[in-house]
Amino acid sequence: MPVPGARLLHTVRGDGPVLLLIAGGHHGIDATEPLARHLADRYTVVTYDRRGLSGSTADAPAKTLATHAEDASSLLGSLDREPALVYGTSIGALIALELTTRHPEQVAAVVAHEPPVPHLLPEPGQGLGRLLAVEETFRAHGADAAMRAFAADLDIDPADSEPDVSPRTPRPDRVRDAEVLLTYDLPAVRAHVLDLAALAGSPARVVVAAGEKSGHLWTYTCAELLSGVLGTRMVTFPGGHNGYVFRPRATAERIHEVLGVTRRT
């Protein structure tokens, strides 16, 4: 699908209210595939590769999260539906929240799982410093070393998975995707300032979530603080920061519970 400066690869499956999944990290369609399968019995599930990642292209890379949010808005607009449901995690959660503030008419409800919002932390440098350290590792040692440091910082544990979840085959372009994340998206996260007033005033229902095993992570603290600012209760989801990848069935069930969408008969 063409958007200004890029083309987005996306998939649509299922039937029911539109549910847009926005992945975290350098993930896209492949990482959200298992979760989408578990959701398609209740929703029209939309997954996509962000601008510059894998199956999508970018003549102009996204240097701000606003660009990613506009891409998501264009994708929803192409479906010509009622306001959508959105689930985003990590950087995907920030994009989902930015979409909600910029285009509230397109979003009925958003679930933002562990959004990295460093400026909410008592010591913002804690989160900013961790992101900067990953970027510095990238410049000094390359993408693989930086992504290992990134995964260690967020305590990504593939062993904490559902029994039928098998390790994903690395994509041939995973290094290029990681380079896009490290070159453009992490600096965009560091520079991003969430419009809290617009988010609080949005007609969309905003649900802030975090992994039940993420309590020691700074992204969990961000989620707690954001829910406090919005005056809502933070919801816990199965697993850790990447629970949607390793626990897709349980994540789908929690999404059903949070959004209140029942199985069709």
C-alpha positions as YAML, in Angstrom:
chain: A
units: angstrom
residues:
- id: 1
  name: MET
  ca: [0.00, 0.00, 0.00]
- id: 2
  name: PRO
  ca: [1.51, 3.40, -0.98]
- id: 3
  name: VAL
  ca: [1.95, 6.11, 1.66]
- id: 4
  name: PRO
  ca: [3.94, 9.34, 1.27]
- id: 5
  name: GLY
  ca: [7.58, 8.30, 0.90]
- id: 6
  name: ALA
  ca: [7.03, 4.56, 1.31]
- id: 7
  name: ARG
  ca: [5.05, 1.44, 0.53]
- id: 8
  name: LEU
  ca: [3.67, -0.70, 3.37]
- id: 9
  name: LEU
  ca: [3.31, -4.45, 3.21]
- id: 10
  name: HIS
  ca: [0.25, -5.44, 5.24]
- id: 11
  name: THR
  ca: [-2.11, -8.35, 5.78]
- id: 12
  name: VAL
  ca: [-5.82, -8.43, 6.63]
- id: 13
  name: ARG
  ca: [-7.59, -11.50, 7.98]
- id: 14
  name: GLY
  ca: [-10.66, -12.48, 9.95]
- id: 15
  name: ASP
  ca: [-13.99, -10.77, 10.40]
- id: 16
  name: GLY
  ca: [-15.34, -8.35, 12.97]
- id: 17
  name: PRO
  ca: [-14.10, -5.01, 14.33]
- id: 18
  name: VAL
  ca: [-10.75, -3.89, 12.93]
- id: 19
  name: LEU
  ca: [-7.81, -4.60, 15.23]
- id: 20
  name: LEU
  ca: [-4.47, -3.13, 14.13]
- id: 21
  name: LEU
  ca: [-1.36, -4.78, 15.59]
- id: 22
  name: ILE
  ca: [1.77, -2.62, 15.80]
- id: 23
  name: ALA
  ca: [4.84, -4.67, 16.67]
- id: 24
  name: GLY
  ca: [7.82, -3.58, 18.72]
- id: 25
  name: GLY
  ca: [11.53, -3.52, 18.00]
- id: 26
  name: HIS
  ca: [12.45, -4.45, 14.45]
- id: 27
  name: HIS
  ca: [9.48, -6.80, 14.23]
- id: 28
  name: GLY
  ca: [6.63, -6.79, 11.76]
- id: 29
  name: ILE
  ca: [4.22, -9.23, 10.15]
- id: 30
  name: ASP
  ca: [6.26, -12.34, 10.93]
- id: 31
  name: ALA
  ca: [6.41, -11.65, 14.67]
- id: 32
  name: THR
  ca: [2.69, -10.84, 14.94]
- id: 33
  name: GLU
  ca: [1.58, -13.79, 12.78]
- id: 34
  name: PRO
  ca: [0.90, -16.23, 15.67]
- id: 35
  name: LEU
  ca: [-0.96, -13.57, 17.68]
- id: 36
  name: ALA
  ca: [-3.01, -12.60, 14.62]
- id: 37
  name: ARG
  ca: [-4.07, -16.23, 14.11]
- id: 38
  name: HIS
  ca: [-5.41, -16.37, 17.66]
- id: 39
  name: LEU
  ca: [-7.33, -13.11, 17.18]
- id: 40
  name: ALA
  ca: [-8.88, -13.65, 13.75]
- id: 41
  name: ASP
  ca: [-11.97, -15.44, 15.10]
- id: 42
  name: ARG
  ca: [-13.21, -12.17, 16.63]
- id: 43
  name: TYR
  ca: [-11.57, -9.34, 14.70]
- id: 44
  name: THR
  ca: [-10.51, -8.16, 11.28]
- id: 45
  name: VAL
  ca: [-6.82, -8.29, 12.18]
- id: 46
  name: VAL
  ca: [-4.41, -5.98, 10.36]
- id: 47
  name: THR
  ca: [-0.65, -6.53, 10.60]
- id: 48
  name: TYR
  ca: [2.11, -4.72, 8.75]
- id: 49
  name: ASP
  ca: [5.81, -4.11, 8.38]
- id: 50
  name: ARG
  ca: [6.71, -0.59, 9.44]
- id: 51
  name: ARG
  ca: [8.26, 1.77, 6.92]
- id: 52
  name: GLY
  ca: [11.68, 0.47, 5.92]
- id: 53
  name: LEU
  ca: [11.28, -2.95, 7.56]
- id: 54
  name: SER
  ca: [11.34, -6.23, 5.65]
- id: 55
  name: GLY
  ca: [8.48, -6.24, 3.11]
- id: 56
  name: SER
  ca: [7.88, -2.50, 3.28]
- id: 57
  name: THR
  ca: [10.01, 0.09, 1.53]
- id: 58
  name: ALA
  ca: [11.02, 3.65, 2.31]
- id: 59
  name: ASP
  ca: [12.18, 6.33, -0.07]
- id: 60
  name: ALA
  ca: [12.14, 8.60, 2.98]
- id: 61
  name: PRO
  ca: [12.96, 6.89, 6.32]
- id: 62
  name: ALA
  ca: [10.82, 7.69, 9.35]
- id: 63
  name: LYS
  ca: [12.84, 10.02, 11.55]
- id: 64
  name: THR
  ca: [9.95, 10.72, 13.93]
- id: 65
  name: LEU
  ca: [7.21, 8.63, 15.46]
- id: 66
  name: ALA
  ca: [4.73, 11.04, 13.89]
- id: 67
  name: THR
  ca: [5.66, 9.60, 10.49]
- id: 68
  name: HIS
  ca: [4.95, 6.07, 11.71]
- id: 69
  name: ALA
  ca: [1.65, 7.25, 13.18]
- id: 70
  name: GLU
  ca: [0.67, 8.83, 9.86]
- id: 71
  name: ASP
  ca: [1.51, 5.56, 8.10]
- id: 72
  name: ALA
  ca: [-0.78, 3.70, 10.51]
- id: 73
  name: SER
  ca: [-3.48, 6.30, 9.93]
- id: 74
  name: SER
  ca: [-3.22, 5.85, 6.17]
- id: 75
  name: LEU
  ca: [-3.44, 2.08, 6.58]
- id: 76
  name: LEU
  ca: [-6.61, 2.35, 8.67]
- id: 77
  name: GLY
  ca: [-8.05, 4.89, 6.24]
- id: 78
  name: SER
  ca: [-7.63, 2.46, 3.36]
- id: 79
  name: LEU
  ca: [-9.95, -0.01, 5.11]
- id: 80
  name: ASP
  ca: [-12.87, 2.45, 5.17]
- id: 81
  name: ARG
  ca: [-14.21, 1.16, 8.48]
- id: 82
  name: GLU
  ca: [-15.47, 2.41, 11.81]
- id: 83
  name: PRO
  ca: [-12.91, 3.57, 14.41]
- id: 84
  name: ALA
  ca: [-10.45, 0.75, 14.97]
- id: 85
  name: LEU
  ca: [-9.03, -1.11, 17.93]
- id: 86
  name: VAL
  ca: [-5.26, -0.91, 18.21]
- id: 87
  name: TYR
  ca: [-2.73, -3.05, 20.09]
- id: 88
  name: GLY
  ca: [0.86, -1.81, 20.14]
- id: 89
  name: THR
  ca: [3.87, -2.92, 22.13]
- id: 90
  name: SER
  ca: [7.14, -1.13, 22.96]
- id: 91
  name: ILE
  ca: [7.84, 1.33, 20.12]
- id: 92
  name: GLY
  ca: [4.59, 0.04, 18.60]
- id: 93
  name: ALA
  ca: [2.79, 1.22, 21.73]
- id: 94
  name: LEU
  ca: [4.25, 4.71, 21.33]
- id: 95
  name: ILE
  ca: [3.17, 4.74, 17.67]
- id: 96
  name: ALA
  ca: [-0.32, 3.61, 18.72]
- id: 97
  name: LEU
  ca: [-0.54, 6.40, 21.30]
- id: 98
  name: GLU
  ca: [0.72, 8.98, 18.80]
- id: 99
  name: LEU
  ca: [-1.91, 7.75, 16.32]
- id: 100
  name: THR
  ca: [-4.54, 8.19, 19.02]
- id: 101
  name: THR
  ca: [-3.53, 11.78, 19.77]
- id: 102
  name: ARG
  ca: [-3.20, 12.78, 16.11]
- id: 103
  name: HIS
  ca: [-6.25, 10.96, 14.74]
- id: 104
  name: PRO
  ca: [-8.63, 10.28, 17.62]
- id: 105
  name: GLU
  ca: [-11.50, 9.81, 15.17]
- id: 106
  name: GLN
  ca: [-9.81, 6.66, 13.85]
- id: 107
  name: VAL
  ca: [-9.31, 4.92, 17.20]
- id: 108
  name: ALA
  ca: [-12.02, 3.40, 19.37]
- id: 109
  name: ALA
  ca: [-9.64, 1.85, 21.91]
- id: 110
  name: VAL
  ca: [-5.88, 1.40, 22.19]
- id: 111
  name: VAL
  ca: [-3.88, -1.07, 24.26]
- id: 112
  name: ALA
  ca: [-0.37, 0.31, 24.80]
- id: 113
  name: HIS
  ca: [1.94, -2.41, 26.13]
- id: 114
  name: GLU
  ca: [5.09, -1.12, 27.87]
- id: 115
  name: PRO
  ca: [5.47, 2.13, 25.92]
- id: 116
  name: PRO
  ca: [8.99, 3.54, 26.41]
- id: 117
  name: VAL
  ca: [8.24, 7.05, 27.67]
- id: 118
  name: PRO
  ca: [11.52, 8.17, 29.27]
- id: 119
  name: HIS
  ca: [10.36, 11.72, 30.06]
- id: 120
  name: LEU
  ca: [7.84, 10.30, 32.56]
- id: 121
  name: LEU
  ca: [10.55, 8.67, 34.67]
- id: 122
  name: PRO
  ca: [11.70, 10.43, 37.87]
- id: 123
  name: GLU
  ca: [15.16, 10.32, 36.30]
- id: 124
  name: PRO
  ca: [14.54, 10.46, 32.52]
- id: 125
  name: GLY
  ca: [18.19, 9.76, 31.87]
- id: 126
  name: GLN
  ca: [17.66, 6.21, 33.12]
- id: 127
  name: GLY
  ca: [15.68, 5.24, 30.05]
- id: 128
  name: LEU
  ca: [17.45, 7.61, 27.66]
- id: 129
  name: GLY
  ca: [20.83, 6.33, 28.77]
- id: 130
  name: ARG
  ca: [19.84, 2.72, 28.10]
- id: 131
  name: LEU
  ca: [18.70, 3.57, 24.59]
- id: 132
  name: LEU
  ca: [21.83, 5.59, 23.94]
- id: 133
  name: ALA
  ca: [24.00, 2.70, 25.13]
- id: 134
  name: VAL
  ca: [22.38, 0.41, 22.56]
- id: 135
  name: GLU
  ca: [22.95, 2.97, 19.80]
- id: 136
  name: GLU
  ca: [26.59, 3.38, 20.83]
- id: 137
  name: THR
  ca: [27.06, -0.40, 20.77]
- id: 138
  name: PHE
  ca: [25.64, -0.38, 17.25]
- id: 139
  name: ARG
  ca: [28.11, 2.26, 16.09]
- id: 140
  name: ALA
  ca: [31.05, 0.49, 17.73]
- id: 141
  name: HIS
  ca: [30.26, -3.19, 17.16]
- id: 142
  name: GLY
  ca: [27.42, -3.51, 14.64]
- id: 143
  name: ALA
  ca: [23.76, -4.45, 14.62]
- id: 144
  name: ASP
  ca: [24.01, -7.99, 16.03]
- id: 145
  name: ALA
  ca: [25.90, -6.85, 19.13]
- id: 146
  name: ALA
  ca: [23.50, -3.94, 19.63]
- id: 147
  name: MET
  ca: [20.43, -6.15, 19.37]
- id: 148
  name: ARG
  ca: [21.91, -8.60, 21.87]
- id: 149
  name: ALA
  ca: [22.44, -5.68, 24.27]
- id: 150
  name: PHE
  ca: [18.90, -4.45, 23.58]
- id: 151
  name: ALA
  ca: [17.42, -7.89, 24.30]
- id: 152
  name: ALA
  ca: [19.47, -8.23, 27.49]
- id: 153
  name: ASP
  ca: [18.36, -4.79, 28.72]
- id: 154
  name: LEU
  ca: [14.70, -5.75, 28.26]
- id: 155
  name: ASP
  ca: [15.29, -9.27, 29.65]
- id: 156
  name: ILE
  ca: [13.90, -10.95, 26.51]
- id: 157
  name: ASP
  ca: [13.61, -14.66, 27.36]
- id: 158
  name: PRO
  ca: [12.57, -16.96, 24.47]
- id: 159
  name: ALA
  ca: [12.40, -19.86, 26.93]
- id: 160
  name: ASP
  ca: [9.43, -18.20, 28.63]
- id: 161
  name: SER
  ca: [7.05, -19.29, 25.90]
- id: 162
  name: GLU
  ca: [3.96, -21.37, 25.31]
- id: 163
  name: PRO
  ca: [4.70, -25.07, 24.59]
- id: 164
  name: ASP
  ca: [3.67, -24.91, 20.92]
- id: 165
  name: VAL
  ca: [5.64, -21.75, 20.14]
- id: 166
  name: SER
  ca: [8.71, -22.73, 18.15]
- id: 167
  name: PRO
  ca: [11.73, -20.49, 17.57]
- id: 168
  name: ARG
  ca: [11.23, -18.24, 14.58]
- id: 169
  name: THR
  ca: [13.52, -18.69, 11.61]
- id: 170
  name: PRO
  ca: [15.61, -15.51, 11.35]
- id: 171
  name: ARG
  ca: [14.54, -13.40, 8.39]
- id: 172
  name: PRO
  ca: [17.17, -12.94, 5.67]
- id: 173
  name: ASP
  ca: [16.86, -9.18, 6.10]
- id: 174
  name: ARG
  ca: [16.90, -9.15, 9.92]
- id: 175
  name: VAL
  ca: [20.21, -7.26, 10.03]
- id: 176
  name: ARG
  ca: [18.88, -4.56, 7.71]
- id: 177
  name: ASP
  ca: [15.71, -4.32, 9.81]
- id: 178
  name: ALA
  ca: [17.82, -3.99, 12.96]
- id: 179
  name: GLU
  ca: [19.85, -1.25, 11.30]
- id: 180
  name: VAL
  ca: [16.64, 0.67, 10.52]
- id: 181
  name: LEU
  ca: [15.57, 0.38, 14.17]
- id: 182
  name: LEU
  ca: [18.96, 1.42, 15.49]
- id: 183
  name: THR
  ca: [19.57, 4.22, 13.00]
- id: 184
  name: TYR
  ca: [16.16, 5.88, 12.94]
- id: 185
  name: ASP
  ca: [13.63, 4.44, 15.37]
- id: 186
  name: LEU
  ca: [15.54, 4.44, 18.67]
- id: 187
  name: PRO
  ca: [16.63, 8.08, 18.20]
- id: 188
  name: ALA
  ca: [13.00, 8.89, 17.34]
- id: 189
  name: VAL
  ca: [11.88, 7.27, 20.61]
- id: 190
  name: ARG
  ca: [14.45, 9.31, 22.56]
- id: 191
  name: ALA
  ca: [13.28, 12.54, 20.95]
- id: 192
  name: HIS
  ca: [9.57, 11.81, 21.25]
- id: 193
  name: VAL
  ca: [7.45, 13.69, 23.78]
- id: 194
  name: LEU
  ca: [4.02, 12.19, 24.29]
- id: 195
  name: ASP
  ca: [1.18, 14.73, 24.26]
- id: 196
  name: LEU
  ca: [-0.37, 13.75, 27.58]
- id: 197
  name: ALA
  ca: [-3.11, 16.39, 27.45]
- id: 198
  name: ALA
  ca: [-4.26, 15.27, 24.01]
- id: 199
  name: LEU
  ca: [-4.14, 11.63, 25.10]
- id: 200
  name: ALA
  ca: [-6.15, 12.32, 28.25]
- id: 201
  name: GLY
  ca: [-8.69, 14.28, 26.23]
- id: 202
  name: SER
  ca: [-9.04, 11.73, 23.47]
- id: 203
  name: PRO
  ca: [-12.44, 10.08, 23.05]
- id: 204
  name: ALA
  ca: [-10.63, 6.78, 22.54]
- id: 205
  name: ARG
  ca: [-10.37, 4.35, 25.43]
- id: 206
  name: VAL
  ca: [-6.70, 4.12, 26.42]
- id: 207
  name: VAL
  ca: [-5.51, 0.97, 28.20]
- id: 208
  name: VAL
  ca: [-1.91, 0.96, 29.44]
- id: 209
  name: ALA
  ca: [-0.43, -2.50, 29.91]
- id: 210
  name: ALA
  ca: [2.78, -4.21, 30.99]
- id: 211
  name: GLY
  ca: [4.11, -7.76, 31.19]
- id: 212
  name: GLU
  ca: [3.52, -9.59, 34.44]
- id: 213
  name: LYS
  ca: [7.21, -10.56, 34.42]
- id: 214
  name: SER
  ca: [8.49, -7.09, 33.54]
- id: 215
  name: GLY
  ca: [8.27, -5.48, 36.98]
- id: 216
  name: HIS
  ca: [12.03, -4.90, 37.11]
- id: 217
  name: LEU
  ca: [12.16, -3.13, 33.73]
- id: 218
  name: TRP
  ca: [12.11, 0.63, 33.12]
- id: 219
  name: THR
  ca: [9.42, 0.14, 30.47]
- id: 220
  name: TYR
  ca: [7.15, -1.33, 33.18]
- id: 221
  name: THR
  ca: [7.74, 1.77, 35.28]
- id: 222
  name: CYS
  ca: [6.85, 3.93, 32.26]
- id: 223
  name: ALA
  ca: [3.57, 2.04, 31.91]
- id: 224
  name: GLU
  ca: [2.78, 2.47, 35.61]
- id: 225
  name: LEU
  ca: [3.48, 6.18, 35.49]
- id: 226
  name: LEU
  ca: [1.50, 6.72, 32.29]
- id: 227
  name: SER
  ca: [-1.54, 4.93, 33.69]
- id: 228
  name: GLY
  ca: [-1.25, 7.13, 36.78]
- id: 229
  name: VAL
  ca: [-1.15, 10.31, 34.70]
- id: 230
  name: LEU
  ca: [-4.24, 9.15, 32.79]
- id: 231
  name: GLY
  ca: [-6.03, 8.09, 35.96]
- id: 232
  name: THR
  ca: [-6.53, 4.53, 34.77]
- id: 233
  name: ARG
  ca: [-5.55, 1.11, 36.07]
- id: 234
  name: MET
  ca: [-2.58, -0.53, 34.42]
- id: 235
  name: VAL
  ca: [-3.38, -4.01, 33.07]
- id: 236
  name: THR
  ca: [-0.86, -6.85, 33.21]
- id: 237
  name: PHE
  ca: [-0.33, -9.14, 30.26]
- id: 238
  name: PRO
  ca: [1.22, -12.62, 30.13]
- id: 239
  name: GLY
  ca: [4.99, -12.92, 29.95]
- id: 240
  name: GLY
  ca: [7.51, -10.15, 29.72]
- id: 241
  name: HIS
  ca: [8.33, -7.32, 27.33]
- id: 242
  name: ASN
  ca: [7.91, -9.54, 24.26]
- id: 243
  name: GLY
  ca: [4.99, -11.57, 25.58]
- id: 244
  name: TYR
  ca: [3.06, -11.11, 22.34]
- id: 245
  name: VAL
  ca: [5.76, -13.12, 20.51]
- id: 246
  name: PHE
  ca: [6.33, -15.91, 23.03]
- id: 247
  name: ARG
  ca: [2.83, -16.16, 24.55]
- id: 248
  name: PRO
  ca: [0.49, -15.33, 21.63]
- id: 249
  name: ARG
  ca: [-2.45, -17.46, 22.79]
- id: 250
  name: ALA
  ca: [-2.48, -16.02, 26.30]
- id: 251
  name: THR
  ca: [-1.92, -12.51, 24.92]
- id: 252
  name: ALA
  ca: [-4.91, -12.93, 22.60]
- id: 253
  name: GLU
  ca: [-7.07, -14.03, 25.52]
- id: 254
  name: ARG
  ca: [-6.02, -10.99, 27.54]
- id: 255
  name: ILE
  ca: [-6.79, -8.72, 24.59]
- id: 256
  name: HIS
  ca: [-10.27, -10.28, 24.41]
- id: 257
  name: GLU
  ca: [-10.76, -9.63, 28.13]
- id: 258
  name: VAL
  ca: [-9.53, -6.04, 27.96]
- id: 259
  name: LEU
  ca: [-11.47, -5.08, 24.84]
- id: 260
  name: GLY
  ca: [-14.58, -7.03, 25.81]
- id: 261
  name: VAL
  ca: [-15.07, -8.63, 22.39]
- id: 262
  name: THR
  ca: [-16.77, -12.03, 22.63]
- id: 263
  name: ARG
  ca: [-16.41, -14.98, 20.28]
- id: 264
  name: ARG
  ca: [-18.85, -14.98, 17.36]
- id: 265
  name: THR
  ca: [-21.31, -17.86, 17.10]
...
